[in-house]
Each structure stands twice: as C-alpha cells, then as structure tokens.
C-alpha cells in the first residue's frame, strides 16, 4: 500500500512560524488488491466449510449469555473474572519480567566472569526450554519450596485479615494470592530471559563515541546509563520490547494448566460444561486479540514518543 503525503503551508503571519497541514491519500497497488482477494477468499472458504462441511449449529446468543452470567454468589461473571485475572497476571508479569530482564542484561555485560556466566547460563537455559515444560518444572518442583523459603506461607495460605479494595484490585482475593504469585513468577521468569537479550542488544548498538562522550563529562556509571546510554537504547528496542510484552499476555494462557483461573482456564470450563466449544473459544480468541492489539497501539505511541530526539 503506497501512502502519499502532501503538505500545504499557510501564509505565515509576522512573528509566527508557518503552520503545516498534512493529508494522507491511501492508494492500493496490484499486490494489495491480490492480497485482499486472497484474504477474502480464505474467509469465505472458512465460512462455507463451517456451515456446509462441519454442519455446526451456532449458538452465539446462548454463548454470550453464559459469558455474562453472574456467578453463583451474584458477583462478577466467571468469564469476566478470568479476563481480570489475565490482565492482572500480565501487568505484574511485565513489571517483574522488565525488572529481572534489565538486571540480567546488565549482569550479562558485567566484567565479572562469575556474574556474566550465571546470567548467560540462565538466559540460554530458559530460551532453550519449551515454556510449557518450564511452567511444570517451576510449579511442581520449585514453587512449593520457594513460598515457604520466602516466608510467604502464612500470608498466602492462612491469611485472616480483612481485604481492602486496593488489595482486591491489585492482587485479587486472598485465596488466589498464591496462584497469582506462581503465575507471575512463571510468566515473568520466562519473558525475562528474552527481555534481557533485547536490552543487551539495544545497549550494544550504542556507538563507542557515546560512551566516550559520557566518560569525558565525568558522569558516574548510573548517570551514564540513565541520561546517555539507556534513552538511546530504549528508543531502538521499543518495537521488539512491545512484541515481547504482547507475548506475555498470550503466554499467560499457559499457566491455566497449573489451575490458575485466568481467561483460558475459565473459557475452557465454560466451553466444556456448555458444549458451545467453537463459540466460547472464538470469544476467548477475540478478547486476547483486543488486549494484544490495544497493547500494540499503546507501544506505538510510546515508540513515537521515545524517538522524538531522533527527529530533532
């Protein structure tokens, strides 16, 4: 698809800069038309096979009713609870993964060989193990031992205090705190290995002259990274980092296998109990698309904001 951009300059007034208006005209070339025809034929073929080949009777009205049916205690619908749980796990997973990923990236570039070896070993191990296998290993062999080791058993398993609104919004109900903790650790530790490599590659793209300029100014190590190196590296890695954060949202579906009640888990239970397999799973897929697409739009704005210094 070709985009033509035209600008018209208004007559500048005295003491004011000229204003620039932009208009975008979208034109389809032959390749665009061919791709649209192929996509249209594929969608038409899917619609034909679903109505003729599969002989499936759709029950969208009933499926949507189940999705928005309140729980037995009159609270939030079960499926909506799963969406909230997915969002909660994804947000905490992003924060945890970004923090650990940054530390791993810095450790991987460390001049101390032991620290470098530990960081690089972790990155290579996690990146070369299937996420599903990692989740099972972590949950059954590590998580049950890690919670008592951190002294969190009483908090997660025997919490008797009164939950406030802020706790429920951030962490959910107390009976699900242990599940949230395990899910965030699983998703975050997997993504941290990839984020570490993204950050490391971004730092490595900074030219040697930038490092020398920072040193000539007498900046400390923290100030050098904070004000010179990291802002430039961040603008370079935003697109790749956005893809990894979107993957965190999608990878959160894996933790449904360890009985964490996020959207895939609740959708699976509703689909199996109602028999509306196609409808429920299409709704689940649509919600994941909305979440991921919204996140991609957010990162697109962040990318434009972070690259403003390149346009000066």
mmCIF file of C-alpha atoms in Angstrom:
data_model
loop_
_atom_site.group_PDB
_atom_site.id
_atom_site.type_symbol
_atom_site.label_atom_id
_atom_site.label_comp_id
_atom_site.label_asym_id
_atom_site.label_seq_id
_atom_site.Cartn_x
_atom_site.Cartn_y
_atom_site.Cartn_z
ATOM 1 C CA UNK A 1 0.000 0.000 0.000
ATOM 2 C CA UNK A 2 1.501 3.296 -1.020
ATOM 3 C CA UNK A 3 0.992 6.425 1.017
ATOM 4 C CA UNK A 4 1.314 9.854 -0.492
ATOM 5 C CA UNK A 5 1.739 12.801 1.819
ATOM 6 C CA UNK A 6 1.029 16.325 0.755
ATOM 7 C CA UNK A 7 1.558 19.435 2.783
ATOM 8 C CA UNK A 8 0.175 22.882 2.319
ATOM 9 C CA UNK A 9 1.790 25.808 4.004
ATOM 10 C CA UNK A 10 -0.406 28.613 5.187
ATOM 11 C CA UNK A 11 0.881 32.143 4.788
ATOM 12 C CA UNK A 12 2.913 32.886 7.895
ATOM 13 C CA UNK A 13 1.971 35.812 9.995
ATOM 14 C CA UNK A 14 4.507 38.261 11.344
ATOM 15 C CA UNK A 15 6.432 36.800 14.266
ATOM 16 C CA UNK A 16 4.863 33.338 13.912
ATOM 17 C CA UNK A 17 6.157 30.133 12.401
ATOM 18 C CA UNK A 18 4.372 28.689 9.376
ATOM 19 C CA UNK A 19 1.755 26.034 10.082
ATOM 20 C CA UNK A 20 1.876 22.807 8.172
ATOM 21 C CA UNK A 21 -1.168 20.687 7.347
ATOM 22 C CA UNK A 22 -0.879 17.086 6.258
ATOM 23 C CA UNK A 23 -3.204 14.919 4.249
ATOM 24 C CA UNK A 24 -2.738 11.230 3.586
ATOM 25 C CA UNK A 25 -4.071 9.587 0.445
ATOM 26 C CA UNK A 26 -4.122 5.802 0.536
ATOM 27 C CA UNK A 27 -3.819 4.032 -2.808
ATOM 28 C CA UNK A 28 -3.953 0.294 -3.403
ATOM 29 C CA UNK A 29 -1.414 -1.199 -5.751
ATOM 30 C CA UNK A 30 -1.801 -4.530 -7.556
ATOM 31 C CA UNK A 31 -0.171 -6.519 -4.757
ATOM 32 C CA UNK A 32 -2.556 -5.024 -2.187
ATOM 33 C CA UNK A 33 -5.549 -5.986 -4.332
ATOM 34 C CA UNK A 34 -4.241 -9.542 -4.765
ATOM 35 C CA UNK A 35 -3.670 -9.920 -1.007
ATOM 36 C CA UNK A 36 -7.154 -8.594 -0.214
ATOM 37 C CA UNK A 37 -8.692 -11.032 -2.701
ATOM 38 C CA UNK A 38 -6.771 -13.947 -1.178
ATOM 39 C CA UNK A 39 -7.846 -12.952 2.351
ATOM 40 C CA UNK A 40 -11.458 -12.566 1.228
ATOM 41 C CA UNK A 41 -11.438 -15.974 -0.465
ATOM 42 C CA UNK A 42 -9.948 -17.597 2.633
ATOM 43 C CA UNK A 43 -12.583 -16.044 4.915
ATOM 44 C CA UNK A 44 -15.314 -17.098 2.508
ATOM 45 C CA UNK A 45 -13.937 -20.651 2.407
ATOM 46 C CA UNK A 46 -13.902 -20.818 6.211
ATOM 47 C CA UNK A 47 -17.495 -19.586 6.372
ATOM 48 C CA UNK A 48 -18.546 -22.151 3.749
ATOM 49 C CA UNK A 49 -16.818 -25.068 5.483
ATOM 50 C CA UNK A 50 -18.259 -24.114 8.871
ATOM 51 C CA UNK A 51 -21.815 -24.096 7.506
ATOM 52 C CA UNK A 52 -21.626 -26.955 4.979
ATOM 53 C CA UNK A 53 -18.656 -29.128 5.820
ATOM 54 C CA UNK A 54 -18.853 -29.136 9.613
ATOM 55 C CA UNK A 55 -22.647 -28.909 9.862
ATOM 56 C CA UNK A 56 -22.313 -26.984 13.109
ATOM 57 C CA UNK A 57 -25.263 -25.108 14.549
ATOM 58 C CA UNK A 58 -24.060 -21.874 16.057
ATOM 59 C CA UNK A 59 -25.452 -20.712 19.417
ATOM 60 C CA UNK A 60 -23.973 -17.261 19.748
ATOM 61 C CA UNK A 61 -26.852 -15.850 21.774
ATOM 62 C CA UNK A 62 -26.607 -18.569 24.398
ATOM 63 C CA UNK A 63 -22.806 -18.430 24.492
ATOM 64 C CA UNK A 64 -22.797 -14.672 25.083
ATOM 65 C CA UNK A 65 -25.366 -15.140 27.843
ATOM 66 C CA UNK A 66 -23.061 -17.654 29.550
ATOM 67 C CA UNK A 67 -20.121 -15.279 29.282
ATOM 68 C CA UNK A 68 -22.040 -12.509 31.058
ATOM 69 C CA UNK A 69 -23.938 -14.700 33.532
ATOM 70 C CA UNK A 70 -23.210 -13.715 37.120
ATOM 71 C CA UNK A 71 -21.505 -16.208 39.398
ATOM 72 C CA UNK A 72 -23.415 -18.286 41.952
ATOM 73 C CA UNK A 73 -22.892 -15.693 44.698
ATOM 74 C CA UNK A 74 -24.201 -12.919 42.457
ATOM 75 C CA UNK A 75 -20.749 -11.459 41.834
ATOM 76 C CA UNK A 76 -18.800 -10.723 38.674
ATOM 77 C CA UNK A 77 -19.387 -13.264 35.858
ATOM 78 C CA UNK A 78 -16.938 -16.147 35.942
ATOM 79 C CA UNK A 79 -15.543 -15.407 32.478
ATOM 80 C CA UNK A 80 -15.068 -11.713 33.314
ATOM 81 C CA UNK A 81 -13.147 -12.799 36.416
ATOM 82 C CA UNK A 82 -10.871 -14.757 34.094
ATOM 83 C CA UNK A 83 -10.277 -11.671 31.925
ATOM 84 C CA UNK A 84 -9.428 -9.602 35.009
ATOM 85 C CA UNK A 85 -7.075 -12.335 36.210
ATOM 86 C CA UNK A 86 -5.349 -12.411 32.805
ATOM 87 C CA UNK A 87 -4.878 -8.640 32.853
ATOM 88 C CA UNK A 88 -3.597 -8.760 36.435
ATOM 89 C CA UNK A 89 -1.112 -11.570 35.733
ATOM 90 C CA UNK A 90 0.042 -9.859 32.531
ATOM 91 C CA UNK A 91 0.659 -6.474 34.160
ATOM 92 C CA UNK A 92 2.551 -7.894 37.131
ATOM 93 C CA UNK A 93 4.371 -10.271 34.795
ATOM 94 C CA UNK A 94 5.507 -7.358 32.607
ATOM 95 C CA UNK A 95 6.789 -5.411 35.614
ATOM 96 C CA UNK A 96 8.595 -8.433 37.030
ATOM 97 C CA UNK A 97 9.996 -9.510 33.652
ATOM 98 C CA UNK A 98 11.222 -5.999 32.808
ATOM 99 C CA UNK A 99 12.959 -5.671 36.188
ATOM 100 C CA UNK A 100 14.631 -9.088 36.093
ATOM 101 C CA UNK A 101 15.401 -8.709 32.383
ATOM 102 C CA UNK A 102 17.195 -5.398 32.971
ATOM 103 C CA UNK A 103 19.251 -6.909 35.802
ATOM 104 C CA UNK A 104 20.104 -9.935 33.668
ATOM 105 C CA UNK A 105 21.144 -7.713 30.753
ATOM 106 C CA UNK A 106 23.455 -5.682 32.971
ATOM 107 C CA UNK A 107 24.816 -8.849 34.571
ATOM 108 C CA UNK A 108 25.396 -10.359 31.141
ATOM 109 C CA UNK A 109 27.567 -7.348 30.263
ATOM 110 C CA UNK A 110 29.394 -7.426 33.586
ATOM 111 C CA UNK A 111 33.175 -7.659 33.640
ATOM 112 C CA UNK A 112 32.965 -10.189 36.492
ATOM 113 C CA UNK A 113 33.062 -13.585 34.829
ATOM 114 C CA UNK A 114 31.033 -15.358 37.522
ATOM 115 C CA UNK A 115 28.148 -12.883 37.281
ATOM 116 C CA UNK A 116 28.349 -12.955 33.491
ATOM 117 C CA UNK A 117 28.340 -16.758 33.471
ATOM 118 C CA UNK A 118 25.318 -17.027 35.783
ATOM 119 C CA UNK A 119 23.293 -14.527 33.744
ATOM 120 C CA UNK A 120 24.202 -16.021 30.361
ATOM 121 C CA UNK A 121 23.541 -19.558 31.637
ATOM 122 C CA UNK A 122 20.081 -18.627 32.872
ATOM 123 C CA UNK A 123 19.246 -16.882 29.598
ATOM 124 C CA UNK A 124 20.372 -19.833 27.497
ATOM 125 C CA UNK A 125 18.596 -22.424 29.669
ATOM 126 C CA UNK A 126 15.247 -20.607 29.691
ATOM 127 C CA UNK A 127 15.355 -19.701 25.990
ATOM 128 C CA UNK A 128 16.018 -23.311 25.012
ATOM 129 C CA UNK A 129 13.366 -24.974 27.177
ATOM 130 C CA UNK A 130 9.731 -25.035 25.977
ATOM 131 C CA UNK A 131 7.615 -22.676 28.099
ATOM 132 C CA UNK A 132 5.183 -25.466 28.972
ATOM 133 C CA UNK A 133 7.984 -27.644 30.352
ATOM 134 C CA UNK A 134 9.392 -24.694 32.301
ATOM 135 C CA UNK A 135 5.974 -23.996 33.863
ATOM 136 C CA UNK A 136 5.593 -27.595 35.048
ATOM 137 C CA UNK A 137 9.160 -27.745 36.383
ATOM 138 C CA UNK A 138 8.811 -24.441 38.190
ATOM 139 C CA UNK A 139 5.361 -25.072 39.664
ATOM 140 C CA UNK A 140 5.792 -28.646 40.873
ATOM 141 C CA UNK A 141 9.463 -28.611 41.876
ATOM 142 C CA UNK A 142 10.305 -25.009 42.758
ATOM 143 C CA UNK A 143 7.193 -23.034 43.647
ATOM 144 C CA UNK A 144 6.131 -25.313 46.502
ATOM 145 C CA UNK A 145 9.576 -24.915 48.054
ATOM 146 C CA UNK A 146 10.056 -21.240 47.217
ATOM 147 C CA UNK A 147 6.976 -19.929 49.015
ATOM 148 C CA UNK A 148 7.954 -21.406 52.428
ATOM 149 C CA UNK A 149 11.565 -20.322 51.832
ATOM 150 C CA UNK A 150 10.450 -16.699 51.358
ATOM 151 C CA UNK A 151 8.241 -16.894 54.447
ATOM 152 C CA UNK A 152 5.048 -16.339 52.477
ATOM 153 C CA UNK A 153 3.186 -19.495 53.523
ATOM 154 C CA UNK A 154 1.210 -17.782 56.282
ATOM 155 C CA UNK A 155 0.337 -14.821 54.077
ATOM 156 C CA UNK A 156 -0.823 -16.884 51.108
ATOM 157 C CA UNK A 157 -2.385 -19.894 52.820
ATOM 158 C CA UNK A 158 -3.579 -18.651 56.208
ATOM 159 C CA UNK A 159 -4.428 -15.008 55.660
ATOM 160 C CA UNK A 160 -7.216 -13.996 58.046
ATOM 161 C CA UNK A 161 -7.179 -10.205 57.690
ATOM 162 C CA UNK A 162 -9.823 -8.045 56.090
ATOM 163 C CA UNK A 163 -9.202 -7.416 52.389
ATOM 164 C CA UNK A 164 -9.476 -3.817 51.250
ATOM 165 C CA UNK A 165 -10.470 -2.576 47.813
ATOM 166 C CA UNK A 166 -6.898 -1.793 46.763
ATOM 167 C CA UNK A 167 -5.726 -5.319 47.618
ATOM 168 C CA UNK A 168 -8.554 -6.865 45.617
ATOM 169 C CA UNK A 169 -7.848 -4.655 42.586
ATOM 170 C CA UNK A 170 -4.095 -5.279 42.609
ATOM 171 C CA UNK A 171 -3.926 -8.886 43.783
ATOM 172 C CA UNK A 172 -7.448 -10.332 43.786
ATOM 173 C CA UNK A 173 -8.935 -12.209 46.703
ATOM 174 C CA UNK A 174 -6.590 -13.679 49.299
ATOM 175 C CA UNK A 175 -7.432 -17.294 48.416
ATOM 176 C CA UNK A 176 -5.918 -16.673 44.960
ATOM 177 C CA UNK A 177 -2.744 -14.851 46.036
ATOM 178 C CA UNK A 178 -0.600 -17.966 45.877
ATOM 179 C CA UNK A 179 -1.867 -18.734 42.375
ATOM 180 C CA UNK A 180 -1.175 -15.151 41.287
ATOM 181 C CA UNK A 181 2.336 -15.288 42.758
ATOM 182 C CA UNK A 182 3.143 -18.565 40.987
ATOM 183 C CA UNK A 183 1.671 -17.364 37.699
ATOM 184 C CA UNK A 184 3.540 -14.057 37.727
ATOM 185 C CA UNK A 185 6.815 -15.812 38.524
ATOM 186 C CA UNK A 186 6.316 -18.370 35.739
ATOM 187 C CA UNK A 187 5.391 -15.831 33.084
ATOM 188 C CA UNK A 188 7.922 -13.259 34.262
ATOM 189 C CA UNK A 189 10.910 -15.597 34.534
ATOM 190 C CA UNK A 190 10.311 -16.921 31.021
ATOM 191 C CA UNK A 191 9.949 -13.458 29.487
ATOM 192 C CA UNK A 192 12.892 -12.033 31.480
ATOM 193 C CA UNK A 193 15.375 -14.152 29.522
ATOM 194 C CA UNK A 194 14.145 -12.737 26.202
ATOM 195 C CA UNK A 195 13.896 -9.173 27.515
ATOM 196 C CA UNK A 196 17.470 -9.429 28.801
ATOM 197 C CA UNK A 197 18.722 -10.229 25.305
ATOM 198 C CA UNK A 198 16.628 -7.408 23.824
ATOM 199 C CA UNK A 199 18.055 -4.864 26.262
ATOM 200 C CA UNK A 200 21.595 -6.168 25.845
ATOM 201 C CA UNK A 201 21.387 -5.924 22.061
ATOM 202 C CA UNK A 202 20.000 -2.400 22.353
ATOM 203 C CA UNK A 203 22.873 -1.315 24.583
ATOM 204 C CA UNK A 204 25.377 -2.907 22.202
ATOM 205 C CA UNK A 205 24.041 -0.798 19.328
ATOM 206 C CA UNK A 206 25.192 2.417 21.033
ATOM 207 C CA UNK A 207 28.295 3.691 19.297
ATOM 208 C CA UNK A 208 31.597 3.855 21.115
ATOM 209 C CA UNK A 209 31.619 7.617 20.754
ATOM 210 C CA UNK A 210 28.572 7.945 23.011
ATOM 211 C CA UNK A 211 30.349 6.004 25.769
ATOM 212 C CA UNK A 212 33.454 8.130 25.393
ATOM 213 C CA UNK A 213 31.403 11.328 25.453
ATOM 214 C CA UNK A 214 29.702 10.242 28.685
ATOM 215 C CA UNK A 215 33.074 9.410 30.238
ATOM 216 C CA UNK A 216 34.518 12.766 29.171
ATOM 217 C CA UNK A 217 31.712 14.524 31.045
ATOM 218 C CA UNK A 218 32.749 12.754 34.229
ATOM 219 C CA UNK A 219 29.387 11.051 34.693
ATOM 220 C CA UNK A 220 29.020 8.217 37.152
ATOM 221 C CA UNK A 221 28.087 4.750 35.933
ATOM 222 C CA UNK A 222 24.447 5.267 36.935
ATOM 223 C CA UNK A 223 24.229 8.735 35.347
ATOM 224 C CA UNK A 224 25.883 7.474 32.175
ATOM 225 C CA UNK A 225 23.258 4.761 31.735
ATOM 226 C CA UNK A 226 20.385 6.906 32.971
ATOM 227 C CA UNK A 227 20.927 10.009 30.828
ATOM 228 C CA UNK A 228 23.064 8.931 27.851
ATOM 229 C CA UNK A 229 23.054 5.217 27.033
ATOM 230 C CA UNK A 230 19.688 3.870 28.107
ATOM 231 C CA UNK A 231 17.458 6.565 26.477
ATOM 232 C CA UNK A 232 19.086 5.872 23.102
ATOM 233 C CA UNK A 233 18.977 2.110 23.570
ATOM 234 C CA UNK A 234 15.337 2.255 24.691
ATOM 235 C CA UNK A 235 14.185 4.044 21.538
ATOM 236 C CA UNK A 236 15.862 1.298 19.491
ATOM 237 C CA UNK A 237 14.338 -1.651 21.362
ATOM 238 C CA UNK A 238 10.764 -0.384 21.844
ATOM 239 C CA UNK A 239 9.319 -2.303 18.825
ATOM 240 C CA UNK A 240 10.976 -5.579 19.859
ATOM 241 C CA UNK A 241 10.111 -4.994 23.507
ATOM 242 C CA UNK A 242 6.488 -4.383 22.534
ATOM 243 C CA UNK A 243 6.367 -7.773 20.818
ATOM 244 C CA UNK A 244 7.739 -9.454 23.934
ATOM 245 C CA UNK A 245 5.234 -7.757 26.233
ATOM 246 C CA UNK A 246 2.424 -8.802 23.915
ATOM 247 C CA UNK A 247 3.791 -12.346 24.117
ATOM 248 C CA UNK A 248 3.469 -12.149 27.906
ATOM 249 C CA UNK A 249 -0.276 -11.605 27.513
ATOM 250 C CA UNK A 250 -0.539 -14.584 25.173
ATOM 251 C CA UNK A 251 1.805 -16.770 27.218
ATOM 252 C CA UNK A 252 -0.334 -16.178 30.298
ATOM 253 C CA UNK A 253 -2.691 -18.785 28.826
ATOM 254 C CA UNK A 254 -0.077 -21.457 29.578
ATOM 255 C CA UNK A 255 -0.479 -21.071 33.335
ATOM 256 C CA UNK A 256 -4.073 -22.313 33.029
ATOM 257 C CA UNK A 257 -2.503 -25.787 33.044
ATOM 258 C CA UNK A 258 -1.484 -25.308 36.687
ATOM 259 C CA UNK A 259 -5.071 -24.414 37.657
ATOM 260 C CA UNK A 260 -4.651 -20.648 37.691
ATOM 261 C CA UNK A 261 -8.085 -19.257 36.865
ATOM 262 C CA UNK A 262 -7.243 -16.833 34.083
ATOM 263 C CA UNK A 263 -9.222 -16.381 30.874
ATOM 264 C CA UNK A 264 -8.146 -19.593 29.129
ATOM 265 C CA UNK A 265 -8.977 -21.625 32.245
ATOM 266 C CA UNK A 266 -12.439 -20.087 32.701
ATOM 267 C CA UNK A 267 -13.153 -20.273 28.964
ATOM 268 C CA UNK A 268 -12.214 -23.949 28.904
ATOM 269 C CA UNK A 269 -14.520 -24.730 31.825
ATOM 270 C CA UNK A 270 -17.448 -22.835 30.286
ATOM 271 C CA UNK A 271 -16.903 -24.467 26.880
ATOM 272 C CA UNK A 272 -16.682 -27.984 28.324
ATOM 273 C CA UNK A 273 -19.705 -27.566 30.584
ATOM 274 C CA UNK A 274 -21.935 -25.912 27.972
ATOM 275 C CA UNK A 275 -20.823 -27.728 24.840
ATOM 276 C CA UNK A 276 -20.504 -24.474 22.900
ATOM 277 C CA UNK A 277 -16.901 -25.185 22.001
ATOM 278 C CA UNK A 278 -16.474 -23.020 18.910
ATOM 279 C CA UNK A 279 -18.407 -20.039 20.226
ATOM 280 C CA UNK A 280 -16.610 -19.804 23.579
ATOM 281 C CA UNK A 281 -13.139 -20.299 22.117
ATOM 282 C CA UNK A 282 -13.790 -17.718 19.403
ATOM 283 C CA UNK A 283 -14.826 -15.284 22.135
ATOM 284 C CA UNK A 284 -11.654 -16.110 24.079
ATOM 285 C CA UNK A 285 -9.568 -15.506 20.958
ATOM 286 C CA UNK A 286 -11.343 -12.212 20.283
ATOM 287 C CA UNK A 287 -10.664 -10.968 23.821
ATOM 288 C CA UNK A 288 -6.979 -11.902 23.527
ATOM 289 C CA UNK A 289 -6.849 -10.022 20.216
ATOM 290 C CA UNK A 290 -8.406 -6.915 21.776
ATOM 291 C CA UNK A 291 -5.951 -6.997 24.689
ATOM 292 C CA UNK A 292 -2.894 -7.534 22.494
ATOM 293 C CA UNK A 293 -3.968 -5.035 19.839
ATOM 294 C CA UNK A 294 -4.627 -2.374 22.487
ATOM 295 C CA UNK A 295 -1.174 -3.024 23.905
ATOM 296 C CA UNK A 296 0.389 -2.716 20.445
ATOM 297 C CA UNK A 297 -1.313 0.665 19.931
ATOM 298 C CA UNK A 298 -0.003 1.815 23.310
ATOM 299 C CA UNK A 299 3.536 0.821 22.410
ATOM 300 C CA UNK A 300 3.203 2.503 19.026
ATOM 301 C CA UNK A 301 2.578 5.793 20.819
ATOM 302 C CA UNK A 302 5.454 5.050 23.178
ATOM 303 C CA UNK A 303 7.711 4.379 20.196
ATOM 304 C CA UNK A 304 6.854 7.751 18.657
ATOM 305 C CA UNK A 305 7.438 9.470 21.985
ATOM 306 C CA UNK A 306 10.781 7.763 22.610
ATOM 307 C CA UNK A 307 12.083 8.550 19.107
ATOM 308 C CA UNK A 308 11.373 12.284 19.235
ATOM 309 C CA UNK A 309 15.022 13.073 19.929
ATOM 310 C CA UNK A 310 15.946 11.421 16.615
ATOM 311 C CA UNK A 311 13.745 13.881 14.723
ATOM 312 C CA UNK A 312 15.382 16.995 16.156
#
